[in-house]
Coordinates of C-alpha atoms in Angstrom, one line a residue:
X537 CA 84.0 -71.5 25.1
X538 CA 81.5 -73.9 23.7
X539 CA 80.0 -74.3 20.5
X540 CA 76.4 -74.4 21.7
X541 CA 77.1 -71.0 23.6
X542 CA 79.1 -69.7 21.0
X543 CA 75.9 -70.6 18.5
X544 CA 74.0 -68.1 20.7
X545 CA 76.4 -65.2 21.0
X546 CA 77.8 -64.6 17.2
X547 CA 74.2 -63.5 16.1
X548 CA 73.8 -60.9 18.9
X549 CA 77.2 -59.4 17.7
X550 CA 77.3 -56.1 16.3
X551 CA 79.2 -56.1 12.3
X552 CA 82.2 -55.2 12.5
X553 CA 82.5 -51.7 10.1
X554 CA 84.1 -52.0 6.4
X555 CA 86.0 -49.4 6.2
X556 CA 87.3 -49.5 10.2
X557 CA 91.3 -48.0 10.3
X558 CA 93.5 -50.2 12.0
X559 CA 94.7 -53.7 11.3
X560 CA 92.7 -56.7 11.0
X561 CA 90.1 -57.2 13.9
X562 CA 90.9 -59.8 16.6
X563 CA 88.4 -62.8 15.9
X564 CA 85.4 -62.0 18.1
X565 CA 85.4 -65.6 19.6
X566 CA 89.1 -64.9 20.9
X567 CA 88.5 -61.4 22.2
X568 CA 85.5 -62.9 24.4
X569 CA 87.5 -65.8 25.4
X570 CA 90.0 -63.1 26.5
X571 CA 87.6 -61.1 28.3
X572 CA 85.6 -63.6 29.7
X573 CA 89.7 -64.7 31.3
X574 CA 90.1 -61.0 32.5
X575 CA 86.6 -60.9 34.5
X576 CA 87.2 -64.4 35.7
X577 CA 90.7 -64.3 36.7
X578 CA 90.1 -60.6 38.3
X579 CA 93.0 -59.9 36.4
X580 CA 93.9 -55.9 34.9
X581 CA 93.3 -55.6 30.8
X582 CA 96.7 -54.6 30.7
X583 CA 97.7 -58.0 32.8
X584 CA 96.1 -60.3 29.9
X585 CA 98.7 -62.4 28.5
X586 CA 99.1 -61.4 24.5
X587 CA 100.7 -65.3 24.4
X588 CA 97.2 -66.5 25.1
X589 CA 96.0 -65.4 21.7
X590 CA 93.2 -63.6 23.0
X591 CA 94.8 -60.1 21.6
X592 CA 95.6 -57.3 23.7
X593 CA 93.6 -56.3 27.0
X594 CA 93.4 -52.9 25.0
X595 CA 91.4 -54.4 22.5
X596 CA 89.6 -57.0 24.3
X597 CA 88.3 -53.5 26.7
X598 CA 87.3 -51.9 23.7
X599 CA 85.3 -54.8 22.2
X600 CA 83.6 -55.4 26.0
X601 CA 82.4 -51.7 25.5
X602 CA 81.3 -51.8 22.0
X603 CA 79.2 -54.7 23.0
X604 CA 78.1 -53.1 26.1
X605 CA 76.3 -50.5 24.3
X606 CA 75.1 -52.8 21.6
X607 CA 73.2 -54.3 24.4
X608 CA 74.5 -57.5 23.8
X609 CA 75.2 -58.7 27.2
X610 CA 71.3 -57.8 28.5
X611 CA 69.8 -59.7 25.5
X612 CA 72.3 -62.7 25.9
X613 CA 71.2 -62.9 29.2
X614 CA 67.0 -62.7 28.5
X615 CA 68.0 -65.8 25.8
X616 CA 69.8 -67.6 28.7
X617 CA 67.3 -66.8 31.3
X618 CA 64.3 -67.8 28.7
X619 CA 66.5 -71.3 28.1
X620 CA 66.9 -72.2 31.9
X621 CA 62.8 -71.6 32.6
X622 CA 62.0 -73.7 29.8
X623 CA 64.1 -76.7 30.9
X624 CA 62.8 -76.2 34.3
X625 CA 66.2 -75.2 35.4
X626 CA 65.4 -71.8 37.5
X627 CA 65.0 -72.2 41.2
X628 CA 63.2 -69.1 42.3
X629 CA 63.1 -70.4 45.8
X630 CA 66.5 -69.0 46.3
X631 CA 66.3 -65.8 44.4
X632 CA 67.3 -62.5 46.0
X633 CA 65.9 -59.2 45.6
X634 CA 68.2 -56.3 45.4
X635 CA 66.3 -53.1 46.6
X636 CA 69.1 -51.2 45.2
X637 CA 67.4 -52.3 41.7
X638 CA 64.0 -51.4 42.6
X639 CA 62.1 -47.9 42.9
X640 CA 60.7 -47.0 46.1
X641 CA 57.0 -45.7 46.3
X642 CA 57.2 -43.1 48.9
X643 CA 53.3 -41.9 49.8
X644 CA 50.9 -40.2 47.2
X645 CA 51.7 -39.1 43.6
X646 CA 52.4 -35.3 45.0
X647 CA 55.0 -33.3 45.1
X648 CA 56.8 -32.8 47.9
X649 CA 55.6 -29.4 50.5
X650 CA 58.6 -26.9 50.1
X651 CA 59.0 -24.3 53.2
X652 CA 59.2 -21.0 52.3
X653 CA 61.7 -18.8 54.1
X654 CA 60.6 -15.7 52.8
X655 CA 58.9 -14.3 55.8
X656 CA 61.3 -14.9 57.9
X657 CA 64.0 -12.6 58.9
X658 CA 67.8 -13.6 58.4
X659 CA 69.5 -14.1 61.7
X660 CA 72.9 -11.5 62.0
X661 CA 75.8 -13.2 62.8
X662 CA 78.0 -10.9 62.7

């Protein structure tokens, strides 16, 4: 990884806790090298290569989580996104719209008629 993109990331980073049980934390540059290899490579966490200095794919899953919910992925990308349209560097011509991403407006601000079946006799099938 980069040092400019590095420069980026380290700030969004949650602290690590004080007074966290375990041994020593894996360096957080490492563990996103090594999970930045595991989503590249389509490889399993348990696949990643402990040789590679990364630290385990147990660890490196855990730290992907952590930062999940820290929202550190959604605001690196709004930096990165931010950077490109100030260089110019976005071309919206071939952007896509997913519809699966975007809410539906279905007719007026109502809600939906219900039919009631409570005048209506139940049909014996016996």
């Amino acid at each position: 990884m980069e040092d400019e993109l590095w420069e980026l990331i380290e700030p969004l980073l949650p602290p690590w806790p004080r007074k966290a049980p375990g041994p020593r934390p894996v360096d957080d540059r490492r563990c996103l090298q090594g999970i930045l290899h595991v989503l590249y490579n389509d490889v399993s966490w348990q696949l990643l290569p402990l040789e590679l200095g990364f630290g385990s794919g147990q660890t490196c899953w855990r730290r992907l989580g952590r930062r999940h919910e820290a929202g550190v992925f959604e605001t690196l990308h709004g930096i990165l996104l931010a950077e490109l349209h100030a260089a110019d560097a976005l071309d919206w011509t071939r952007a896509c719209v997913d519809a699966s991403h975007i809410r539906a407006k279905k007719g007026a601000r109502r809600p939906a008629r219900h039919r009631s079946t409570a005048g209506r006799r139940a049909v014996n099938t016996i």
